[in-house]
Short mmCIF file of C-alpha atoms in Angstrom, two decimals:
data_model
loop_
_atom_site.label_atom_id
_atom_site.label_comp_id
_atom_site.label_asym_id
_atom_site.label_seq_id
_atom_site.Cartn_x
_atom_site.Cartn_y
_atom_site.Cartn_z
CA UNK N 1 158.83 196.29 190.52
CA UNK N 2 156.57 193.50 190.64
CA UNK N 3 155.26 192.58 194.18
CA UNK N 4 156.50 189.80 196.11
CA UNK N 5 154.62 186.69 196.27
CA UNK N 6 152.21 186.64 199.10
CA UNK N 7 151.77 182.33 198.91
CA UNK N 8 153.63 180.94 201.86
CA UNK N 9 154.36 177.84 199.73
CA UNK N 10 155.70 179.88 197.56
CA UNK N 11 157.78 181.43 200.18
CA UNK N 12 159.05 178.56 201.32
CA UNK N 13 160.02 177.13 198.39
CA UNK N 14 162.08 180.42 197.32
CA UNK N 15 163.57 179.70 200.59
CA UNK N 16 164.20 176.14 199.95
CA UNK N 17 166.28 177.46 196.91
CA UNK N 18 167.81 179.81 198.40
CA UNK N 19 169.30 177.36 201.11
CA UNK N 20 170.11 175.25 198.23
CA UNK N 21 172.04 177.94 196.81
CA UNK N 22 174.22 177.73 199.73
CA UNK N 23 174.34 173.87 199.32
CA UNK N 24 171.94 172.50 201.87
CA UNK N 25 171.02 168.89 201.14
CA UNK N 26 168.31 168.80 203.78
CA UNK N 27 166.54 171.48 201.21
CA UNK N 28 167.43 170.02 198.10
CA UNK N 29 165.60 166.66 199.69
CA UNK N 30 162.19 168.72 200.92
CA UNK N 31 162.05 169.93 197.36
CA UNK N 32 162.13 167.37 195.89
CA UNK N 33 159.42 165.46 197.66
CA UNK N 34 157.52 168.57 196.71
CA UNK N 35 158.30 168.45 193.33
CA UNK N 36 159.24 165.01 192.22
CA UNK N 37 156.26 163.56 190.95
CA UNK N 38 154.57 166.62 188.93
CA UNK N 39 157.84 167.06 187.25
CA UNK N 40 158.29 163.05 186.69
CA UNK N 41 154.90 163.55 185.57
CA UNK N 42 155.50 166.10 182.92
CA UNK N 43 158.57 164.25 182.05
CA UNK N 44 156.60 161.05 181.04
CA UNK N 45 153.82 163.34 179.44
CA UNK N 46 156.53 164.71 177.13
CA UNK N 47 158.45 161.80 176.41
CA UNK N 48 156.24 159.06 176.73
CA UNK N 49 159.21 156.71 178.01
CA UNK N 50 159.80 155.73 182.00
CA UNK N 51 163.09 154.89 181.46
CA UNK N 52 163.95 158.16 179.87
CA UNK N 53 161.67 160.37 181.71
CA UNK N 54 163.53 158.95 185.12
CA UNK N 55 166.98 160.33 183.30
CA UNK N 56 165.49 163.73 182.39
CA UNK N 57 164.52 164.23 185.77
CA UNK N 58 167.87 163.43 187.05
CA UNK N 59 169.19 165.52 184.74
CA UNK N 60 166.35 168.72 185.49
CA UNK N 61 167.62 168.56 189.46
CA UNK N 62 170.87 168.49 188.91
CA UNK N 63 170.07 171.64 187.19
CA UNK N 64 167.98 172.69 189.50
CA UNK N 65 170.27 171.89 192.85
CA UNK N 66 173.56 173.79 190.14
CA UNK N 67 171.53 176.79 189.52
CA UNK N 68 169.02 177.04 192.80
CA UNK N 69 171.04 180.12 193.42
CA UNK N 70 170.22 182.17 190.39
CA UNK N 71 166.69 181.65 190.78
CA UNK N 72 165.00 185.12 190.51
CA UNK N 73 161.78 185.43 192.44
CA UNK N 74 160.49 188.72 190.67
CA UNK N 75 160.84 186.67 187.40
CA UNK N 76 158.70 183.50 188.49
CA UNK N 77 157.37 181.04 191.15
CA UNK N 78 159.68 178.62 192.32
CA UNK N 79 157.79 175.73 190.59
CA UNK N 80 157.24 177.55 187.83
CA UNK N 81 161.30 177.87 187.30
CA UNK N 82 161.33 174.12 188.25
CA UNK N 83 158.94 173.33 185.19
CA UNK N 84 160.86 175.07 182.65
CA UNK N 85 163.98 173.88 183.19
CA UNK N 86 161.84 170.06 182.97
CA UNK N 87 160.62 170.90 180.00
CA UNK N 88 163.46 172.49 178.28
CA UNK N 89 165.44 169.42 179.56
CA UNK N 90 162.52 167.21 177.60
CA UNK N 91 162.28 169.42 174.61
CA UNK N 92 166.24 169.33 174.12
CA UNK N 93 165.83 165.37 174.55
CA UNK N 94 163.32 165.09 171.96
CA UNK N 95 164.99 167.72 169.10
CA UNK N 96 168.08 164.85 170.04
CA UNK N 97 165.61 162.36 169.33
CA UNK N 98 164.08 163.43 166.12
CA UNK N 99 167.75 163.86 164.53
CA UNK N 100 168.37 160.51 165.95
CA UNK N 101 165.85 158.02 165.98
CA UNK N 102 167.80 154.98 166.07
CA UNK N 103 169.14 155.92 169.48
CA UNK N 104 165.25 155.77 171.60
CA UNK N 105 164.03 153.05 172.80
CA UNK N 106 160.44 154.08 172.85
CA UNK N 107 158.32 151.47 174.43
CA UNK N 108 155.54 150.10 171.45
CA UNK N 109 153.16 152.72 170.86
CA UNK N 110 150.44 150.19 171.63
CA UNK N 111 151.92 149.60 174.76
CA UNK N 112 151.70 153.04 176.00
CA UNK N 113 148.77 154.48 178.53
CA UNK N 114 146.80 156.51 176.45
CA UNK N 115 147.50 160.01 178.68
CA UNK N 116 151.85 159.06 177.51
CA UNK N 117 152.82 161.85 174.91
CA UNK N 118 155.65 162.10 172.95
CA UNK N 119 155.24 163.79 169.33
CA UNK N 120 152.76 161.64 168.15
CA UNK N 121 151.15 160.83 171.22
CA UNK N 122 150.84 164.22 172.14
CA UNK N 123 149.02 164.81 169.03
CA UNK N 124 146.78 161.65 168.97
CA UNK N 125 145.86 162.41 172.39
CA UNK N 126 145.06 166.08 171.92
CA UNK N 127 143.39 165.52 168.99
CA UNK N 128 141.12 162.68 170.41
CA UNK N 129 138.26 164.73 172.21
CA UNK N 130 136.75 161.79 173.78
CA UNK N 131 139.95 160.89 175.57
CA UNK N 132 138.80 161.85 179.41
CA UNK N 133 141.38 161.07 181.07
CA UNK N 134 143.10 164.19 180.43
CA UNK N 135 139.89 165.96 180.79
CA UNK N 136 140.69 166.31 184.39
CA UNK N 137 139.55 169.17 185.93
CA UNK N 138 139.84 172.85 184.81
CA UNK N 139 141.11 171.28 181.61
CA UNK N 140 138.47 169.95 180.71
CA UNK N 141 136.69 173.76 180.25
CA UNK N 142 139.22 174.64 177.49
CA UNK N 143 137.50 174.01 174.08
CA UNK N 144 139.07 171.03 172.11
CA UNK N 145 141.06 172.86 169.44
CA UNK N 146 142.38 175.11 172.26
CA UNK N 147 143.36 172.32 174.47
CA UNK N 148 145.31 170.65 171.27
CA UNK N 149 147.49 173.43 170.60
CA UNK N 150 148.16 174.06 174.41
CA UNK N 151 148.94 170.20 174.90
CA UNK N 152 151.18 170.75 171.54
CA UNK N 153 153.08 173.78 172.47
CA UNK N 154 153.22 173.20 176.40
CA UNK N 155 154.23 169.19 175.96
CA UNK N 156 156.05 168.67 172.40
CA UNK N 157 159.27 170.21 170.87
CA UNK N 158 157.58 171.51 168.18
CA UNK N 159 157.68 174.92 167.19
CA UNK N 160 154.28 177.14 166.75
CA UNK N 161 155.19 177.38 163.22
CA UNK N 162 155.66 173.65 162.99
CA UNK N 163 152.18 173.09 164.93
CA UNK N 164 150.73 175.42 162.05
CA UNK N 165 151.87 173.54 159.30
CA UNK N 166 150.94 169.77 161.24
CA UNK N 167 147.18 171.51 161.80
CA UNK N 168 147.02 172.94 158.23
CA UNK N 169 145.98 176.11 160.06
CA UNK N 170 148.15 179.89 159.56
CA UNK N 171 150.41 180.67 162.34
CA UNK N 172 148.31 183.55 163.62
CA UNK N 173 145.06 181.02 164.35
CA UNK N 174 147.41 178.65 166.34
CA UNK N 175 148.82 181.58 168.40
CA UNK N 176 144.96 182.62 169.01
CA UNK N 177 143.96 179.27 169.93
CA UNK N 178 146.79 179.47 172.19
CA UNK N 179 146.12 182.49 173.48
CA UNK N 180 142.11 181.50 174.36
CA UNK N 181 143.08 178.48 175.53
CA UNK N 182 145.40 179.69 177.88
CA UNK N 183 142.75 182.51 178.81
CA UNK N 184 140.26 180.36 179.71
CA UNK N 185 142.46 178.17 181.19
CA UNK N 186 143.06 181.15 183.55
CA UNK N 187 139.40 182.02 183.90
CA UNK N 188 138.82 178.56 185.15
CA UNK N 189 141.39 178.82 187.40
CA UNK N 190 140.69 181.83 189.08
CA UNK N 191 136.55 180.76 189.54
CA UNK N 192 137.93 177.55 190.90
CA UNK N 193 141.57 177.63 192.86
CA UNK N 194 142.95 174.59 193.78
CA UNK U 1 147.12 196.00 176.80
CA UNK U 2 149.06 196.84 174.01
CA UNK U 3 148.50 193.68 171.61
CA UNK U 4 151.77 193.54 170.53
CA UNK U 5 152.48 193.36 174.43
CA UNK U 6 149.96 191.11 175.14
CA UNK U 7 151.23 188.51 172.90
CA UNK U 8 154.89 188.94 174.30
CA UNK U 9 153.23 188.02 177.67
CA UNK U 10 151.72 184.82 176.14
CA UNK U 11 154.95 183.62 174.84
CA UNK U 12 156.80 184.30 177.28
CA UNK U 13 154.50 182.34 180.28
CA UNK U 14 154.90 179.41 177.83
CA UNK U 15 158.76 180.00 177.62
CA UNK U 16 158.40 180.48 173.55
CA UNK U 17 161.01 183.77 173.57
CA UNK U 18 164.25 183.40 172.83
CA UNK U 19 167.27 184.35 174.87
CA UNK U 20 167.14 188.26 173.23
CA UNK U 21 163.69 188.53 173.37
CA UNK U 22 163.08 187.74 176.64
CA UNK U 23 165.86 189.63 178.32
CA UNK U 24 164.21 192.37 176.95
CA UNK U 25 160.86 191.40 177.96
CA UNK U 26 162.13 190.80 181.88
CA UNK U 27 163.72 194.61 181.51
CA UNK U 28 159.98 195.81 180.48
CA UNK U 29 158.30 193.58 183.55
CA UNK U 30 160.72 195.44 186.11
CA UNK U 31 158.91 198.74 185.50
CA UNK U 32 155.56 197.25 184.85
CA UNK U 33 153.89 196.21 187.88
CA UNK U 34 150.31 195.15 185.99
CA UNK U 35 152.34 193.94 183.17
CA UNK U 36 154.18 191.52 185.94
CA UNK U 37 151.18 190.12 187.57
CA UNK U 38 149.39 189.68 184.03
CA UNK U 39 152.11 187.37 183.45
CA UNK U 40 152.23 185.75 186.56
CA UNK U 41 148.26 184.79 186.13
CA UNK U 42 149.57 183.01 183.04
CA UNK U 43 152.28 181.25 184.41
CA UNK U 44 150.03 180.16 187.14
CA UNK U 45 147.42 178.40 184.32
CA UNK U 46 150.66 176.92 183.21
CA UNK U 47 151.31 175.45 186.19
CA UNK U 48 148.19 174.17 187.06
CA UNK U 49 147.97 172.80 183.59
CA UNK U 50 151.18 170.73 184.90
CA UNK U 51 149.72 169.92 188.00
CA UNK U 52 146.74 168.21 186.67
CA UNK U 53 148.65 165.72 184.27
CA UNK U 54 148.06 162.41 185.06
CA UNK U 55 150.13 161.34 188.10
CA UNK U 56 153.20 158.88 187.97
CA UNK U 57 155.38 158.43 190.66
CA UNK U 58 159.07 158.60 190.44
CA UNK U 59 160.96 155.33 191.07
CA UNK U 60 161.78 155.24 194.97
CA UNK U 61 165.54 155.38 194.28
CA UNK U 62 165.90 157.87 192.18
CA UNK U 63 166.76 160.60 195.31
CA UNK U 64 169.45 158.71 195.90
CA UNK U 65 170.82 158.78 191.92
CA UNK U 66 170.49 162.52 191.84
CA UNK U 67 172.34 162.95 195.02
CA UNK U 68 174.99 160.56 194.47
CA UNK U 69 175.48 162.93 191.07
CA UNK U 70 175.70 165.86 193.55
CA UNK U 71 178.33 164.33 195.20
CA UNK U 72 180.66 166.06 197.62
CA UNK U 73 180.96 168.35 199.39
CA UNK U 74 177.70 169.20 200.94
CA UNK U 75 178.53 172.90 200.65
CA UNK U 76 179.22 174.90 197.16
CA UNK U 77 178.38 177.45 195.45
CA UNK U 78 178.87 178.91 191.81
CA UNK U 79 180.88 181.96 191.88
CA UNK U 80 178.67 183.55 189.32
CA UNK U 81 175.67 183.22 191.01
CA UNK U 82 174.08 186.14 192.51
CA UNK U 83 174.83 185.68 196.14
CA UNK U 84 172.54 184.60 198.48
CA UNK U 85 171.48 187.93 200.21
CA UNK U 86 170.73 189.34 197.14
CA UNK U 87 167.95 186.40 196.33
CA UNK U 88 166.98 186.83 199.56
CA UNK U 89 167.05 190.84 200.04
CA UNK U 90 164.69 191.38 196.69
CA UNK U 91 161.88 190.36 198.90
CA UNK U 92 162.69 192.08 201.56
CA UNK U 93 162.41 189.31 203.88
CA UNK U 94 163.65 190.22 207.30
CA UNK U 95 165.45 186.41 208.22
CA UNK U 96 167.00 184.35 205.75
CA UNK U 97 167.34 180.49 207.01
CA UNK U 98 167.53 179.00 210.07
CA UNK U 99 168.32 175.54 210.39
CA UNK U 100 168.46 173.51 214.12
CA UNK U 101 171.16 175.10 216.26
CA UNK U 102 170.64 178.64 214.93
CA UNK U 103 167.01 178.88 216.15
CA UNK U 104 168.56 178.15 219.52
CA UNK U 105 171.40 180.34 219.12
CA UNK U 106 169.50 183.01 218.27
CA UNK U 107 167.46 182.62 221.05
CA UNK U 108 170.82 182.42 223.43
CA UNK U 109 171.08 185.82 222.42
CA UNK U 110 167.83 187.10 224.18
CA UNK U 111 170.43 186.70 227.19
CA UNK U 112 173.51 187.97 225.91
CA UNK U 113 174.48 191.36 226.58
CA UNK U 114 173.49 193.81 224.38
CA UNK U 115 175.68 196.82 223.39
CA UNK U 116 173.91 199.65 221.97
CA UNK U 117 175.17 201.77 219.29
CA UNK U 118 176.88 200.15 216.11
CA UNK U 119 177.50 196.16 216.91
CA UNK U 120 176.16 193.52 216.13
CA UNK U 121 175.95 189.73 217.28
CA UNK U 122 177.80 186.99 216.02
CA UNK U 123 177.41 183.81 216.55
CA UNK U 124 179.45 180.63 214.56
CA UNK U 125 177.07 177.61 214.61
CA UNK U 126 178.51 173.74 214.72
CA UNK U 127 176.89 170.50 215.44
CA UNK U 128 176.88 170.82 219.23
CA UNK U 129 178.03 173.87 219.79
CA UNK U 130 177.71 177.53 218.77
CA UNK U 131 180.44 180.48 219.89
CA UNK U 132 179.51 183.90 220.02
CA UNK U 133 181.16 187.24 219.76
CA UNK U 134 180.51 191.13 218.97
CA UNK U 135 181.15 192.47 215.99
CA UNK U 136 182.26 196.83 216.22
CA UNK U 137 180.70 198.48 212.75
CA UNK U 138 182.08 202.06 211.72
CA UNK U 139 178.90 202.60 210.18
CA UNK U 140 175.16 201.50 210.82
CA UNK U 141 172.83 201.75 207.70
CA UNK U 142 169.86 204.34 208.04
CA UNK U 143 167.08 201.81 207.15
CA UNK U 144 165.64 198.43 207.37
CA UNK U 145 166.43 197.24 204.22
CA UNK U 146 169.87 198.53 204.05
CA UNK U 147 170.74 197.31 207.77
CA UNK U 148 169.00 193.34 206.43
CA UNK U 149 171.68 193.51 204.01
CA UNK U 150 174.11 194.61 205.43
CA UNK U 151 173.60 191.45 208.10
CA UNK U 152 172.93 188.89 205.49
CA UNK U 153 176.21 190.10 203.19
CA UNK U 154 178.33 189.48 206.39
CA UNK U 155 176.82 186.38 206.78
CA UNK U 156 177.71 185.64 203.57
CA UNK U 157 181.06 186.72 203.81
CA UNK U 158 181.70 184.78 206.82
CA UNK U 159 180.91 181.78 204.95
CA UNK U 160 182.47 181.97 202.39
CA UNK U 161 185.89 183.38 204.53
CA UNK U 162 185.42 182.02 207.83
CA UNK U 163 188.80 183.63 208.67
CA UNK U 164 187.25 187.02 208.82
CA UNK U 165 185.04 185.75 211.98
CA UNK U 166 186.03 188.11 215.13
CA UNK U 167 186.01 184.77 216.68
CA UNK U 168 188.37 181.26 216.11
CA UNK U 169 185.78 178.08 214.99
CA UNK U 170 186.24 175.27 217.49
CA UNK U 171 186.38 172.65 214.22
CA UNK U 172 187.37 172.03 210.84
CA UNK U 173 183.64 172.67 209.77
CA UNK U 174 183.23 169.13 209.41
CA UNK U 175 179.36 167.97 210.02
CA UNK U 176 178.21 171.92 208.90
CA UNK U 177 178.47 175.12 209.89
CA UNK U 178 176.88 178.07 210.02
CA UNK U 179 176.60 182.45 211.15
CA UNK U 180 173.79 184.07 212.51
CA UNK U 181 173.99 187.36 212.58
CA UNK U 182 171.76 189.66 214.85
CA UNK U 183 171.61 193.47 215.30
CA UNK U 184 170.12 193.90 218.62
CA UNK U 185 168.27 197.37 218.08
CA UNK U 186 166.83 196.33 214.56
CA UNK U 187 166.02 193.40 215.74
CA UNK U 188 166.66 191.68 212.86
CA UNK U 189 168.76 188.75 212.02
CA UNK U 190 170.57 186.90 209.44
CA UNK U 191 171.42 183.11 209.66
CA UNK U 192 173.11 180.93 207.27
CA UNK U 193 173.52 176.94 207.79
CA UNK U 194 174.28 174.41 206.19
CA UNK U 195 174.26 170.40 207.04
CA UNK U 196 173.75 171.34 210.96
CA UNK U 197 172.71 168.39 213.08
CA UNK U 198 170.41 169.84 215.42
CA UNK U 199 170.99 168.54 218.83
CA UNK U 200 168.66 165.78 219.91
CA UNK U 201 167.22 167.43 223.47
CA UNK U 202 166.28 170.51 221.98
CA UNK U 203 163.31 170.67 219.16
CA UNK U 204 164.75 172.40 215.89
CA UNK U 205 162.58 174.19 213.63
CA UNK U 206 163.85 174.18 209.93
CA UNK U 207 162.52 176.36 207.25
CA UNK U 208 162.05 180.11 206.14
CA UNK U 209 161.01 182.97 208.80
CA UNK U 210 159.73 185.88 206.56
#
């Protein structure tokens, strides 16, 4: 059995969903302000679209305050739950989106900052290495190709199979890029905590 | 690590298994302690991957949206959901929630008197008020553990039946409610709350006490 975590934010937040579980608004309110903005955040990273991003967040704690209950804290942090439910919520959006592209109103791509993603700003962004303003950090010690894939597979709906065939690369040397990316990302991490 | 293990691990901290594969995966993590944490370093460089995105700040009314979508009332709970204690009892945390009134509840116990043997303390918990009773057990779990759960599941219980209470509720439950439970020679208790006021001349602590 794994070990409990030993983070008191961590603690408290598995508390804060456990209250929620029970219904307590006054919970459901403190996470939010903890969570809010990196999930509204990830939300306009993935769908490039305020408007839309401000829905999918609606719709990922409504999820969150329904389901705070089943949260399982030997299978994940709290925020890590809270993230993958986001970007489920996103990546559902987006498969929606590709079938049916006359329903999105997707601001001009001009008119986009450059760190917005969606498909194809996800991949212009990751594939621009002098665009530093997602260099931030321990980010920017992941090698280019590494940090494209990751930005692809973490932030778009497509598959690894479909990031293979948009890099022209095999399957297996996306899933290694992903792998060393994520790696070092981890390397960097533990050297420098936050 | 096994390699084809490894790269289960990878796919999994970037939520890439399906539904099959990763109930299977979760069943290998239970009995694989290094296996577990490996994972958890990944999910962690996940997170902090998410955490470093540039920063936008959700609109200021959006709060309000989501809980206008919650609606009413401020108390539910999904019958399938694993109950509370259970969440709560896998860490093997010794106090569940308090909220306002129970802190000071709990501490109006410190000057109740104390049976020995197999009771414990009950205490109902409203907005300005809190009633408190003892509760006769036929049996008294041998350990720590098993005695936390046992307080937390009749917590539970009483919440969700508060007809079961050794003890009549002065109100409709209107404005929250909530049970503390303590066993006095475990020292241990169990509170749940919900939407409690806490009264304005005493100083209410809110939050987790592990």
């Amino acid at each position: 059995m794994p070990s409990p975590p030993k983070n008191a934010a961590v603690i408290e937040e598995a508390c804060l969903l456990a209250r929620m579980g029970v219904g307590d608004r006054e919970a459901f309110r403190e996470l939010y302000s903890r969570y809010s903005a990196p999930l509204f955040s990830l939300a306009v990273r993935m769908v490039g679209d305020f408007g839309q991003a401000e829905e999918l967040v609606q719709d990922t704690f409504l999820k969150i305050w329904r389901n705070a209950a089943s949260f399982d804290p030997r299978r994940s942090r709290p925020f890590t739950w809270a993230v993958t439910i986001t970007r489920r919520t996103c990546i559902d959006h987006l498969r929606k989106r590709r079938h049916n592209p006359v329903s999105t109103s997707l601001v001009p791509e001009e008119d986009l900052p450059r760190e917005f993603s969606s498909v194809e700003t996800v991949r212009r962004s990751a594939e621009n290495s002098e665009d530093n303003e997602l260099l931030r950090g321990a980010l920017a010690e992941v090698p280019a190709n590494q940090r494209q894939v990751l930005e692809l597979v973490l932030f778009s709906e497509m598959t690894q199979s479909e990031i293979a065939e948009h890099l022209e690369r095999p399957v297996g040397t996306v899933k290694s890029w992903i792998r060393r990316g994520l790696l070092e990302l981890r390397k960097t991490l533990t050297e420098s905590p936050p | 690590m096994n390699p084809q293990l490894e790269e289960l691990a990878f796919q999994y901290a970037l939520d890439q298994l399906n539904p099959s594969e990763r109930a299977a995966f979760e069943a290998r993590l239970d009995h694989d302690a290094a296996l577990a944490e490996w994972v958890r370093e990944l999910q962690d460089a996940v997170d902090r991957y998410v955490r470093e995105l540039p920063r936008h700040e959700p609109p200021p009314g959006l709060l309000a949206r989501i809980e206008a979508r919650i609606g009413h009332p401020e108390v539910r709970r999904n019958p399938r959901s694993p109950a509370l204690w259970s969440v709560v009892a896998r860490w093997g945390i010794a106090a569940v929630i308090a909220v306002g009134v129970g802190i000071i509840a709990v501490q109006s116990l410190r000057q109740a008197p104390l049976s020995a043997g197999h009771s414990l303390m009950v205490v109902g918990l409203e907005p300005h008020q809190s009633t408190l009773a003892e509760l006769p057990l036929l049996t008294r779990p041998q350990n720590a553990d098993a005695r936390f759960i046992q307080l937390a599941s009749l917590a539970e219980q009483y919440w969700e039946k508060p007809e079961d209470l050794p003890f009549k509720m002065a109100s409709s439950g209107q404005g929250g409610r909530g049970y503390a439970l303590f066993d006095p020679s475990g020292r241990e208790s169990a509170t749940i709350c919900g939407s409690l006021t806490p009264p304005r001349a005493k100083s209410a602590r809110r939050g987790c006490c592990p």
